[in-house]
Every structure is written in C-alpha cells, then in structure tokens.
Amino acid sequence: MSVVSYTESGWDTQEERWDDWEDEEMNMPMKCLFCTHMFQSPILLFRHVKQSHGFDFLKTRTALGLDFYQSMRVVNYIRTLGMSDPNFGSVSGFVIDGSEAFINDDAYLKPAIPEDSLLYALDELDLDDTASVGSYSAGSSARTPKAEDPESPRERELLACIRKLEQQVGLRERENKFIADQFDEYRQMVKRQFYDGIDTGAKQDDSSVDGNQPEGSDYYFNSYAGNDIHMQMLQDKVRTEGYRDFMYGNKDLFQGKVVLDVGCGTGILSMFAARAGAARVIAVDNSDIIHKARANVIENGLDGVITLIKGRIEELELPVPQVDIIISEWMGYFLLFEAMLDSVLVARDRFLAPGGLLAPSASYVYVTAISDAEYMSDRANYWNNVYGFKMSAMKETGPIKEADVDVIPSSAVVATRALVAEIDHGTTTPTALDFSSPFVVQATQDATIHALLGYFDVAFSRVQATPGPSREDLESAVYADGTVAPKALWKQPESSMGGFTTGPHGTPTHWKQTVFVLREPIVAAAGDELHGHFTCKKSTTNPRELDLEITYFHVPAAMKDQLELARQNAVCQKYQLR
C-alpha cells in the first residue's frame, strides 16, 4: 500500500490545534434540560435527566429514530418550556411519542439558550444508553464510518486525525447553518420594520407613547441589543450602585414580594431584587438583550426566581395579576429623553398593586447658569477656526438649536439653581410629562453667562406616598451651593429617601448635563437675576425626542422692582434634544 509522507513534528502541531479547538468547542458545561445542574458530559447529563426527571432521552431518541435536527428540536422545545414556566423543573415523567408537531418545526432549530454546547454533542456522540460514561470523548464521531482495524500504529494515527477533521468540518457546517438562520431572521425583522410598516391603522392606547410612533420606531429597542451601551450604564457607579444600595439597604421591603423590572437590559436590577429577597421577579425587555439577560440569570443561579419576558409592557400579559414593586432605570438625557417613563406609568396602571412602590419614586429637573469660555471655544465657536480656516457653513443657523449633552465642571456654575419640574412617579400621567414652568436663577458672582444648564435628581422612597421636599427647600441655598452633594435631600438625617444627582456638583454620570447655549452671552454681576419660562415637550416627529423652548431676560440687581421694563428685552430660543 502507498505510504503518506509526514513529519512527527508536523502532526504534533496539528494535533495541538485540534486539541485546543476541542477544548474550546466541546468541553463547555452543559445545562440540564429541566433544572440548573451543569454537566461536562452529555452522558452524565442524560442519565441525570432520566433518574431525576423521569425522561429517558437516549431511549426515546433511539425508539423514535430521531435524527440530529429532530433531537435538536426536542432539546430546544424542552428548554423553551422551562424558560416560560418557572415550575417546569419539578415536572416528572415528561414523554413524547413522535407525533408532536414541534419535532419537525424549524422554529425549534434556533437555540433556546445561546451557545448551548449540548446541541453540538447530540451529533458528535454515539448517544447509546448502554454506552459507559468513561467511553465519552469529545473527539468521538457518530458519522465516521467504521473501518477495518488499521494495519499499523501510523495508520491508526492517520485514521484518528481524519476523524477529527471530519468532526471539525461537521461542526463548522452546523455553525454556519445557525448563523444563516439567524441572518435570515434578522433580514425578515428589518423587512418588517422598515418596509412593511409598523402598526399601520392599529388603534393605540392614548396613555402610551406608542400611540404616535413613526415607522421604524423599533430602532429604539434594537439600539439596546448590543453590549457597549449596557457596559457604559453598568460602569456608571452613581446609577448602578444607587439602585443596588436602595434594594440591599431595604431588604425588608423586598422580602417575599413580587417585583416587576421594566426595561431589564442585562438583568442587573432584577438580580439585585432577587438577592434582596424578592420571592419572584418578572423582567421585561423588548430588545434582544433579553436573551443575554436570560443567560446571565441562569449563570448566577437565579432562574428559579427571575422570569424573563420579551415584549412591550404596553401589550404583553404578565404571569401574575399584580406586582408589589416596580423597578426601572428609565431615565434619559435631561430625564425625559427617550420617553421610557411613559412605559413605566403604563406598567404602574396595569400591574402595580394598591399601595405598591415604584423605584425610583420621584424625580426633579433643574436649570442653572454657567460661564465656561473653554466650552464655548471648544464647542460653540469651534467652526470659527479649524486649523486656521473658517467653516461658518457648519454652524447652526436656523431658529432651532441642538441642545448639547456634556459634562460641565462645577466651577463653571455661576448661579443658583431653579426647579422646573417635580415628578411624583406614583401619581403623574404621560400627558403631565410635558411641562412648562417659570424660573429665576441668581448670579452668585460677577460672570459672563454663556449658557443655561439642565440636569436631574432622582429619589427612592420606602413608601410611595411619602411627600417630597417643598419647592422652597429644593431651591434653597443649602441644596444649590457647591457643597450640595452631602446636603442633598436624600442625605438629610430626617429624610426617608435615598437617591442620586446628575448635576455638575456630583460625580459625573453617563447622563452628563444638558447645555442650552444662549444666543448672546449675558454679562451679569453678583446678585443679578435671570428670569424666564422653560417649556419641555415630546417632539411631534418622534415622541422619544424632546422639543424645548426657553424664554429669558436679564434683571440687574438695580432693576428688581422694574421687571416689566426688563421683560421688554426677553429672548425666546428653541432647542431640540435628539
């Protein structure tokens, strides 16, 4: 017979590559079909399923003659049942007879659990119930035909390498199929969203932001499907630790309660609630991040407490009639950008039990004035000199300016702050979130005022009915000066609230602050005032965006008794937050 020429070192290198690949692809832990137990071997897994849950998968597969794809559908079907019913793990005696429709339903070819390594093992192992656990090997292949005994050690080595190569090719083909299936699903989703129209002619609930959504509005949910935006939010310690500290510091509130997490993202708030003692947590998100959240919950052993549901809170039904607490991190730039609070209010009206709690329970929007020549040079006047060239055409010239979102140092603040919106999450309505409010800020030093600055605070309360501070308290110097952080309302000994600020006097957050550059700077002396009226409402073209209008006028200290005269120089500016 002919002899294949090779070098020992060449084969050794190739063997190492195959071994490394096997370790990565085939030795991943495998989750039980019914409970949270993990196994390194599919034989061990299926023996556990038979002994603990009464379902003999191996015998059923052989008796019904299920092929690889039918076996995959069975696994995914069972996993889907487990994810939709938290009590499914206690089921015993689960059986199938081969007549079930799901066995040939391609919808169950899509992995119910991302990167489910058990699916790969189905075809790569000889799943014979009589096989011994010790005989399991990640490199064994059910498809390689049996050959006559090799004549020499070298031939046996060659045959082993051929089988490994067959195994590698087979797995890659199936991975490609999975990718193709997912791409096809994505393509269909894009077609539905951007070409078939969305909710055309459908009757919408006036209490929800969805009543005036433009075509393609699901882009909002898709924007939260990636990792980067969630990493940014999780790394915001003010935000994440604010929620964590409230839940961990008030475990008696959560003990034995049913909690709803609206817009759960990665599931971090749901897991905080579970660790705080909640009996059940229902996590809802309309973004595909829900699939990763489910994996996070399973990985941390909390799938017995947390139920994850994909969908819009305005449309879906919960597995419980009422919840005791609603948690949600819904805030956007300038608090109301993205209009997610509307969805939380719908959840409140549909599902929150009487006397229930929302976390956070209240929020406050403020404006102040800043003097920041460096900011104006870097942003507002950037186009005046770009490497020695003027680019005036790049400047905003229309009647509406874009509000900027940036981190402004506390040293730039040159005035007191004014409260322009106070929102009680327990009683407000979506309509009331469009607000209009007068304001007065007083210059604390001689300064050139370049812009108004907006930001928000949120507060957590143990009881939703707990009244917040008065407007006078919120606008007083104790809250407005540079030492506001330790003196904020949730830091007061007599306060029953917790919370955090996004203002320039606090630790910077991913919300930053919102900058409204004035048409012309105002030269003010200490004690001068800026009077005005602030209006904020949802955009008519996209209700997740904001249209803002600020009317303001300068009142020198010597003219405080001549407001009508000063008002004659009032300026009205319009802004967009996009």
Coordinates of C-alpha atoms in Angstrom, one line a residue:
M1 CA 0.0 0.0 0.0
S2 CA 1.1 3.6 -0.5
V3 CA 2.7 5.4 2.4
V4 CA 1.8 9.0 3.2
S5 CA 4.8 11.1 3.9
Y6 CA 4.8 13.3 7.0
T7 CA 6.9 14.5 9.9
E8 CA 6.3 13.8 13.5
S9 CA 6.6 17.5 14.4
G10 CA 4.1 18.4 11.7
W11 CA 1.5 16.0 13.1
D12 CA 2.2 17.0 16.6
T13 CA 1.5 20.7 15.8
Q14 CA -1.7 19.8 14.0
E15 CA -2.8 17.6 16.9
E16 CA -2.3 20.5 19.3
R17 CA -4.5 22.7 17.1
W18 CA -7.2 20.1 17.1
D19 CA -6.9 19.6 20.8
D20 CA -7.1 23.3 21.5
W21 CA -10.2 23.6 19.3
E22 CA -11.8 20.6 21.0
D23 CA -11.2 22.1 24.5
E24 CA -12.8 25.3 23.4
E25 CA -15.8 23.9 21.5
M26 CA -16.6 20.6 23.1
N27 CA -15.8 20.9 26.8
M28 CA -18.2 23.7 27.7
P29 CA -20.5 22.8 30.6
M30 CA -24.0 21.6 29.6
K31 CA -27.1 22.6 31.5
C32 CA -29.8 20.1 32.4
L33 CA -33.0 20.2 30.3
F34 CA -35.1 20.6 33.4
C35 CA -33.1 22.2 36.2
T36 CA -30.0 24.3 36.7
H37 CA -27.5 21.5 37.2
M38 CA -24.4 21.6 34.9
F39 CA -22.5 18.7 33.4
Q40 CA -19.3 18.3 31.5
S41 CA -20.5 15.1 29.8
P42 CA -23.8 14.6 27.8
I43 CA -24.0 11.0 29.0
L44 CA -23.9 12.2 32.6
L45 CA -26.5 14.9 31.8
F46 CA -28.9 12.5 30.2
R47 CA -28.5 9.9 33.0
H48 CA -29.4 12.7 35.4
V49 CA -32.4 13.7 33.3
K50 CA -33.6 10.0 33.4
Q51 CA -33.0 9.5 37.1
S52 CA -34.1 12.9 38.5
H53 CA -36.7 14.0 36.0
G54 CA -38.1 10.7 34.6
F55 CA -37.4 11.4 30.9
D56 CA -35.2 8.9 29.1
F57 CA -33.9 11.0 26.3
L58 CA -31.5 8.4 24.9
K59 CA -34.1 5.6 24.8
T60 CA -36.7 8.0 23.3
R61 CA -34.2 9.1 20.6
T62 CA -33.4 5.5 19.6
A63 CA -37.0 4.3 19.8
L64 CA -38.4 7.1 17.6
G65 CA -35.4 7.2 15.3
L66 CA -34.8 10.9 15.8
D67 CA -32.1 12.4 13.6
F68 CA -29.8 15.2 14.7
Y69 CA -32.1 18.0 13.8
Q70 CA -35.2 16.4 15.4
S71 CA -33.1 15.8 18.5
M72 CA -32.1 19.4 18.5
R73 CA -35.8 20.5 18.2
V74 CA -36.6 18.3 21.3
V75 CA -33.9 19.9 23.3
N76 CA -34.8 23.4 22.3
Y77 CA -38.5 22.7 22.9
I78 CA -37.9 21.4 26.4
R79 CA -35.7 24.4 27.2
T80 CA -38.4 26.8 25.9
L81 CA -40.9 25.2 28.3
G82 CA -38.5 25.7 31.2
M83 CA -38.0 29.3 30.4
S84 CA -41.7 30.1 30.1
D85 CA -42.7 28.2 33.3
P86 CA -40.5 28.5 36.4
N87 CA -42.2 25.4 37.9
F88 CA -41.3 23.2 34.9
G89 CA -38.2 21.8 36.7
S90 CA -40.5 19.9 39.0
V91 CA -42.2 18.1 36.1
S92 CA -41.7 14.3 36.2
G93 CA -42.5 11.7 33.6
F94 CA -42.2 14.0 30.6
V95 CA -42.7 11.9 27.4
I96 CA -43.1 12.2 23.6
D97 CA -44.4 9.7 21.2
G98 CA -43.1 11.1 17.9
S99 CA -46.4 12.7 16.8
E100 CA -45.7 16.1 18.3
A101 CA -45.6 18.9 15.8
F102 CA -42.5 20.6 17.3
I103 CA -40.3 17.6 16.3
N104 CA -40.4 18.9 12.7
D105 CA -40.9 22.6 13.4
D106 CA -37.9 24.5 12.2
A107 CA -38.6 27.3 14.7
Y108 CA -37.0 24.9 17.3
L109 CA -33.7 24.7 15.4
K110 CA -32.8 28.1 16.9
P111 CA -31.0 27.5 20.2
A112 CA -33.2 28.4 23.1
I113 CA -30.1 29.1 25.2
P114 CA -27.3 31.0 23.4
E115 CA -24.2 28.8 22.7
D116 CA -25.9 25.7 24.0
S117 CA -23.0 23.2 23.9
L118 CA -25.4 20.2 24.4
L119 CA -26.7 20.8 20.8
Y120 CA -23.3 20.1 19.3
A121 CA -22.9 17.0 21.4
L122 CA -26.1 15.5 20.0
D123 CA -24.5 14.7 16.7
E124 CA -20.9 14.2 17.7
L125 CA -21.6 11.4 20.2
D126 CA -23.0 7.9 19.8
L127 CA -25.9 8.6 22.2
D128 CA -26.4 4.9 23.1
D129 CA -28.0 4.4 26.5
T130 CA -25.7 1.4 27.0
A131 CA -22.6 3.5 26.5
S132 CA -20.4 4.0 29.5
V133 CA -19.6 7.4 30.9
G134 CA -15.9 6.5 30.6
S135 CA -16.3 5.9 26.9
Y136 CA -17.3 9.5 26.3
S137 CA -14.8 11.5 24.3
A138 CA -15.2 15.0 22.8
G139 CA -13.4 13.7 19.8
S140 CA -15.6 10.7 19.1
S141 CA -17.8 11.0 16.0
A142 CA -21.0 9.2 15.1
R143 CA -20.7 9.9 11.4
T144 CA -17.3 8.4 10.7
P145 CA -17.9 5.0 9.2
K146 CA -16.3 2.1 10.9
A147 CA -13.2 0.9 9.1
E148 CA -11.3 -2.3 9.3
D149 CA -8.7 -2.5 12.0
P150 CA -5.7 -0.4 10.8
E151 CA -2.6 -2.4 10.0
S152 CA -0.1 -0.2 11.8
P153 CA 0.2 2.4 14.6
R154 CA 0.8 5.0 11.9
E155 CA -2.4 4.1 10.1
R156 CA -4.3 4.2 13.3
E157 CA -2.9 7.7 13.9
L158 CA -3.9 8.8 10.4
L159 CA -7.4 7.5 10.9
A160 CA -7.8 9.3 14.2
C161 CA -6.7 12.6 12.5
I162 CA -9.2 12.0 9.7
R163 CA -12.0 11.5 12.1
K164 CA -11.1 14.7 13.9
L165 CA -11.1 16.6 10.7
E166 CA -14.5 15.2 9.8
Q167 CA -15.7 16.2 13.2
Q168 CA -14.4 19.7 12.7
V169 CA -16.0 20.1 9.3
G170 CA -19.3 18.8 10.5
L171 CA -19.5 21.2 13.4
R172 CA -18.5 24.2 11.3
E173 CA -21.3 23.3 8.8
R174 CA -23.8 23.3 11.6
E175 CA -22.4 26.6 13.0
N176 CA -22.8 28.1 9.5
K177 CA -26.4 26.9 9.4
F178 CA -27.1 28.5 12.8
I179 CA -25.6 31.8 11.5
A180 CA -27.6 31.6 8.3
D181 CA -30.8 31.0 10.2
Q182 CA -30.1 34.0 12.5
F183 CA -29.2 36.2 9.5
D184 CA -32.4 35.2 7.8
E185 CA -34.4 36.1 10.9
Y186 CA -32.6 39.5 11.1
R187 CA -33.3 40.1 7.4
Q188 CA -37.0 39.4 8.0
M189 CA -37.0 41.7 11.0
V190 CA -35.5 44.6 9.0
K191 CA -38.1 44.0 6.3
R192 CA -41.0 44.1 8.8
Q193 CA -39.7 47.2 10.4
F194 CA -38.6 49.4 7.5
Y195 CA -40.6 48.1 4.5
D196 CA -43.8 46.6 5.7
G197 CA -44.7 49.4 8.1
I198 CA -45.4 49.2 11.8
D199 CA -48.8 49.3 13.5
T200 CA -50.4 50.9 10.4
G201 CA -54.0 51.6 11.1
A202 CA -53.8 50.0 14.6
K203 CA -55.7 51.6 17.4
Q204 CA -53.3 52.8 20.1
D205 CA -53.7 53.5 23.8
D206 CA -53.6 57.2 24.3
S207 CA -51.8 56.7 27.7
S208 CA -48.8 55.3 25.9
V209 CA -46.0 56.9 23.9
D210 CA -46.7 54.1 21.3
G211 CA -49.8 56.0 20.1
N212 CA -47.7 58.2 17.9
Q213 CA -44.7 56.2 16.8
P214 CA -43.2 56.7 13.4
E215 CA -42.3 53.8 11.1
G216 CA -39.2 52.0 12.1
S217 CA -39.6 53.1 15.8
D218 CA -38.4 49.7 17.0
Y219 CA -34.9 51.0 16.2
Y220 CA -35.1 52.4 19.7
F221 CA -35.3 48.8 21.1
N222 CA -32.7 47.5 18.7
S223 CA -30.2 50.2 19.9
Y224 CA -30.2 48.4 23.3
A225 CA -29.4 45.0 21.9
G226 CA -25.6 45.5 21.9
N227 CA -23.1 45.2 24.7
D228 CA -21.4 48.6 24.6
I229 CA -24.4 50.7 25.8
H230 CA -25.0 48.3 28.7
M231 CA -21.4 48.3 29.7
Q232 CA -21.5 52.1 29.8
M233 CA -24.5 52.1 32.0
L234 CA -23.2 49.3 34.3
Q235 CA -19.9 51.2 34.7
D236 CA -21.8 54.3 35.8
K237 CA -21.4 53.6 39.6
V238 CA -23.7 56.5 40.6
R239 CA -26.5 54.9 38.6
T240 CA -25.9 51.2 39.3
E241 CA -24.9 51.5 42.9
G242 CA -27.8 53.9 43.6
Y243 CA -30.3 51.2 42.7
R244 CA -28.2 48.4 44.4
D245 CA -27.9 50.4 47.7
F246 CA -31.6 51.1 47.8
M247 CA -32.5 47.5 47.4
Y248 CA -29.8 46.0 49.6
G249 CA -30.4 48.7 52.2
N250 CA -34.2 48.0 52.3
K251 CA -34.4 44.2 52.1
D252 CA -37.4 44.1 54.3
L253 CA -39.3 45.9 51.6
F254 CA -38.4 43.2 49.0
Q255 CA -38.6 40.1 51.2
G256 CA -41.2 37.8 49.7
K257 CA -42.5 40.4 47.3
V258 CA -43.3 40.2 43.5
V259 CA -41.1 42.7 41.6
L260 CA -41.5 43.9 38.0
D261 CA -38.4 45.2 36.2
V262 CA -39.4 47.3 33.2
G263 CA -36.7 47.5 30.6
C264 CA -34.4 45.0 32.4
G265 CA -31.5 45.2 30.0
T266 CA -28.7 42.8 31.2
G267 CA -30.9 41.9 34.2
I268 CA -28.7 43.6 36.8
L269 CA -31.6 45.3 38.7
S270 CA -33.6 42.0 38.6
M271 CA -30.7 40.2 40.1
F272 CA -30.3 42.9 42.8
A273 CA -34.0 42.5 43.6
A274 CA -33.7 38.7 43.8
R275 CA -30.7 38.9 46.1
A276 CA -32.6 41.4 48.2
G277 CA -35.2 38.7 49.0
A278 CA -37.9 39.1 46.3
A279 CA -40.0 35.9 46.0
R280 CA -40.4 36.5 42.3
V281 CA -39.0 38.9 39.8
I282 CA -40.5 39.4 36.3
A283 CA -38.0 41.1 34.0
V284 CA -39.4 42.6 30.7
D285 CA -37.5 44.0 27.8
N286 CA -38.4 44.4 24.1
S287 CA -34.8 44.4 23.0
D288 CA -32.9 41.2 22.0
I289 CA -30.6 41.9 25.1
I290 CA -33.3 39.8 26.9
H291 CA -31.6 36.6 25.6
K292 CA -28.3 37.6 27.2
A293 CA -30.1 38.6 30.3
R294 CA -31.6 35.2 30.5
A295 CA -28.2 33.6 30.2
N296 CA -26.9 36.0 33.0
V297 CA -29.7 34.9 35.2
I298 CA -29.1 31.2 34.6
E299 CA -25.3 31.7 35.1
N300 CA -25.9 33.2 38.5
G301 CA -28.4 30.5 39.6
L302 CA -31.4 32.9 39.8
D303 CA -33.6 31.4 37.2
G304 CA -35.8 29.9 39.9
V305 CA -36.7 33.5 41.0
I306 CA -36.5 35.6 37.8
T307 CA -38.8 35.1 34.9
L308 CA -37.7 37.0 31.7
I309 CA -40.3 38.0 29.1
K310 CA -39.6 39.7 25.7
G311 CA -42.1 42.2 24.6
R312 CA -43.6 45.7 25.1
I313 CA -45.1 46.2 28.5
E314 CA -48.0 48.0 26.9
E315 CA -49.0 44.8 25.1
L316 CA -48.0 41.8 27.0
E317 CA -49.7 39.9 29.8
L318 CA -47.7 39.0 33.0
P319 CA -47.9 35.6 34.6
V320 CA -49.3 37.3 37.8
P321 CA -52.2 39.7 38.1
Q322 CA -50.3 42.2 40.3
V323 CA -46.9 43.1 41.4
D324 CA -45.8 44.8 44.7
I325 CA -42.8 46.8 43.4
I326 CA -41.8 48.2 40.0
I327 CA -38.2 48.9 39.4
S328 CA -36.9 50.5 36.3
E329 CA -33.9 52.6 35.1
W330 CA -35.9 54.6 32.6
M331 CA -34.1 58.0 32.8
G332 CA -32.7 59.6 29.6
Y333 CA -30.8 62.8 28.9
F334 CA -32.5 65.7 30.7
L335 CA -34.5 63.0 32.5
L336 CA -37.3 62.6 29.8
F337 CA -35.4 61.9 26.6
E338 CA -36.4 58.5 25.2
A339 CA -39.8 58.8 26.9
M340 CA -39.4 55.5 28.7
L341 CA -41.2 56.8 31.8
D342 CA -44.4 56.6 29.8
S343 CA -44.0 52.8 29.6
V344 CA -43.3 52.6 33.4
L345 CA -46.5 54.5 34.0
V346 CA -48.4 52.1 31.8
A347 CA -46.9 49.2 33.9
R348 CA -47.9 51.1 37.1
D349 CA -51.5 51.5 35.9
R350 CA -51.8 47.9 34.7
F351 CA -50.0 45.8 37.2
L352 CA -49.0 47.7 40.4
A353 CA -51.0 46.6 43.5
P354 CA -52.7 49.2 45.6
G355 CA -50.1 50.7 47.9
G356 CA -47.3 49.4 45.8
L357 CA -44.0 51.1 45.3
L358 CA -42.1 52.5 42.3
A359 CA -38.3 52.7 42.5
P360 CA -37.3 55.4 42.0
S361 CA -40.3 57.1 43.4
A362 CA -39.8 60.8 42.3
S363 CA -37.6 62.9 40.1
Y364 CA -36.6 66.6 39.8
V365 CA -35.4 68.7 36.9
Y366 CA -33.3 71.8 37.5
V367 CA -31.7 74.6 35.5
T368 CA -28.8 76.9 36.4
A369 CA -26.5 79.2 34.6
I370 CA -22.8 78.6 33.6
S371 CA -19.9 80.6 32.5
D372 CA -17.5 78.5 30.5
A373 CA -15.3 80.2 27.9
E374 CA -13.3 77.0 27.3
Y375 CA -16.5 75.1 26.5
M376 CA -17.6 77.9 24.2
S377 CA -14.3 77.8 22.4
D378 CA -14.2 74.1 22.1
R379 CA -17.8 73.5 21.0
A380 CA -19.9 76.6 20.2
N381 CA -17.0 78.5 18.4
Y382 CA -15.1 75.6 17.0
W383 CA -16.1 76.3 13.4
N384 CA -14.6 79.8 13.6
N385 CA -11.1 78.4 13.4
V386 CA -10.5 74.9 12.1
Y387 CA -6.7 74.6 11.6
G388 CA -6.7 78.3 10.5
F389 CA -9.8 78.0 8.3
K390 CA -13.3 79.4 8.9
M391 CA -16.2 77.0 8.4
S392 CA -19.2 79.1 9.1
A393 CA -21.4 76.9 6.9
M394 CA -21.1 74.2 9.6
K395 CA -22.7 76.3 12.3
E396 CA -26.3 76.0 13.3
T397 CA -28.1 78.9 11.6
G398 CA -31.7 78.0 11.9
P399 CA -34.1 79.1 14.6
I400 CA -33.8 75.8 16.5
K401 CA -30.5 74.8 18.1
E402 CA -29.4 71.4 19.2
A403 CA -29.1 71.1 22.9
D404 CA -25.7 69.7 23.8
V405 CA -25.0 66.9 26.3
D406 CA -21.7 67.2 28.1
V407 CA -20.0 67.0 31.5
I408 CA -19.7 70.5 32.8
P409 CA -17.4 71.2 35.8
S410 CA -19.0 72.6 39.0
S411 CA -16.5 75.6 38.7
A412 CA -18.5 76.8 35.7
V413 CA -21.7 77.2 37.6
V414 CA -22.2 80.9 38.4
A415 CA -25.8 81.0 39.7
T416 CA -28.3 79.3 42.0
R417 CA -30.5 76.6 40.6
A418 CA -34.2 76.6 39.9
L419 CA -36.6 73.6 40.0
V420 CA -38.6 73.4 36.7
A421 CA -40.2 70.0 37.1
E422 CA -41.1 67.9 40.1
I423 CA -42.5 64.4 39.2
D424 CA -44.2 62.0 41.6
H425 CA -44.0 58.7 39.8
G426 CA -46.9 57.4 41.7
T427 CA -49.4 60.0 40.5
T428 CA -48.1 61.6 37.3
T429 CA -49.5 60.8 33.9
P430 CA -47.9 60.6 30.4
T431 CA -49.6 63.9 29.5
A432 CA -48.2 65.7 32.5
L433 CA -44.6 64.9 31.5
D434 CA -44.9 67.8 29.0
F435 CA -44.2 70.7 31.4
S436 CA -43.9 74.4 31.4
S437 CA -42.5 76.3 34.3
P438 CA -41.3 79.8 35.3
F439 CA -37.8 80.0 36.8
V440 CA -35.5 82.5 38.4
V441 CA -31.7 82.0 39.0
Q442 CA -29.5 84.5 40.7
A443 CA -25.9 85.1 39.8
T444 CA -23.6 84.2 42.7
Q445 CA -20.6 86.1 41.3
D446 CA -19.6 88.5 38.5
A447 CA -19.6 86.5 35.4
T448 CA -20.4 86.2 31.7
I449 CA -23.3 83.7 31.4
H450 CA -22.8 81.6 28.2
A451 CA -25.5 79.0 28.7
L452 CA -28.2 77.6 30.9
L453 CA -27.6 74.1 32.2
G454 CA -30.2 71.4 32.8
Y455 CA -29.9 68.2 34.9
F456 CA -32.0 66.0 37.2
D457 CA -32.1 64.2 40.5
V458 CA -34.0 61.1 41.4
A459 CA -35.2 59.9 44.8
F460 CA -36.0 56.5 46.2
S461 CA -38.6 56.2 49.0
R462 CA -39.7 53.3 51.2
V463 CA -43.3 54.4 50.8
Q464 CA -44.7 55.8 47.5
A465 CA -46.9 58.2 49.4
T466 CA -44.0 59.9 51.2
P467 CA -44.1 63.6 50.3
G468 CA -41.0 65.0 48.7
P469 CA -39.4 68.3 49.8
S470 CA -41.1 71.6 49.1
R471 CA -40.1 73.8 46.2
E472 CA -38.7 76.3 48.6
D473 CA -36.4 73.6 50.1
L474 CA -35.3 72.4 46.8
E475 CA -34.4 75.9 45.6
S476 CA -32.7 77.0 48.8
A477 CA -29.0 77.6 49.0
V478 CA -28.4 74.5 51.1
Y479 CA -29.2 72.5 48.0
A480 CA -27.8 74.8 45.4
D481 CA -24.3 75.7 46.6
G482 CA -21.2 73.9 45.8
T483 CA -21.5 71.5 48.8
V484 CA -24.8 70.2 47.7
A485 CA -23.7 66.6 47.4
P486 CA -23.5 65.9 51.2
K487 CA -26.6 68.1 51.8
A488 CA -28.9 66.8 49.2
L489 CA -32.4 65.9 50.3
W490 CA -31.6 62.1 50.4
K491 CA -28.7 62.9 52.6
Q492 CA -30.7 64.7 55.3
P493 CA -31.0 62.7 58.6
E494 CA -34.7 63.3 58.8
S495 CA -35.3 62.2 55.2
S496 CA -36.7 58.8 54.4
M497 CA -35.4 59.0 50.8
G498 CA -32.3 57.8 49.0
G499 CA -31.2 58.8 45.5
F500 CA -28.6 60.5 43.4
T501 CA -27.9 63.6 41.4
T502 CA -26.7 64.1 37.8
G503 CA -25.7 67.7 38.5
P504 CA -22.3 69.3 38.0
H505 CA -21.7 69.3 41.7
G506 CA -21.9 65.5 41.9
T507 CA -19.9 62.6 40.5
P508 CA -20.3 62.6 36.6
T509 CA -22.7 60.1 35.2
H510 CA -23.4 58.8 31.7
W511 CA -26.4 61.2 31.6
K512 CA -24.0 64.1 31.9
Q513 CA -25.8 67.5 31.8
T514 CA -27.7 69.3 29.1
V515 CA -26.3 72.6 27.8
F516 CA -28.5 75.3 26.3
V517 CA -26.2 77.9 24.7
L518 CA -27.6 81.4 24.8
R519 CA -27.9 83.4 21.6
E520 CA -25.8 86.1 23.1
P521 CA -23.8 85.9 26.4
I522 CA -25.1 87.9 29.3
V523 CA -22.7 90.0 31.4
A524 CA -24.0 89.7 35.0
A525 CA -22.9 91.0 38.3
A526 CA -23.3 89.1 41.6
G527 CA -26.9 89.4 42.7
D528 CA -28.3 89.9 39.2
E529 CA -31.1 87.6 38.2
L530 CA -32.1 85.7 35.1
H531 CA -35.9 85.3 34.8
G532 CA -37.5 83.0 32.4
H533 CA -40.0 80.3 31.3
F534 CA -39.0 76.8 30.5
T535 CA -41.1 74.5 28.3
C536 CA -40.4 70.9 27.5
K537 CA -42.5 68.5 25.5
K538 CA -42.2 65.4 23.3
S539 CA -41.3 66.0 19.7
T540 CA -44.1 65.9 17.2
T541 CA -42.0 63.9 14.8
N542 CA -40.6 61.4 17.2
P543 CA -42.1 61.3 20.7
R544 CA -38.9 59.8 22.2
E545 CA -37.1 63.1 21.4
L546 CA -37.7 66.5 23.1
D547 CA -38.6 69.9 21.9
L548 CA -37.6 72.7 24.3
E549 CA -38.3 76.4 24.4
I550 CA -36.7 78.9 26.8
T551 CA -37.7 82.5 27.2
Y552 CA -35.4 84.5 29.4
F553 CA -34.4 88.1 30.3
H554 CA -31.7 89.7 32.4
V555 CA -32.7 91.6 35.6
P556 CA -29.8 93.6 37.0
A557 CA -30.0 93.9 40.8
A558 CA -30.9 97.6 40.5
M559 CA -34.0 96.7 38.4
K560 CA -35.6 94.0 40.5
D561 CA -38.6 96.3 41.1
Q562 CA -38.9 97.0 37.3
L563 CA -39.5 93.5 36.0
E564 CA -41.8 94.6 33.2
L565 CA -39.2 97.0 31.9
A566 CA -36.6 94.3 31.9
R567 CA -39.0 91.9 30.3
Q568 CA -39.0 94.0 27.2
N569 CA -35.6 92.6 26.4
A570 CA -36.8 89.0 26.7
V571 CA -35.3 86.4 24.3
C572 CA -37.0 83.2 23.1
Q573 CA -34.9 80.3 22.0
K574 CA -35.9 76.9 20.8
Y575 CA -33.8 73.7 21.2
Q576 CA -34.0 70.1 20.2
L577 CA -32.7 67.1 22.1
R578 CA -32.1 64.4 19.5

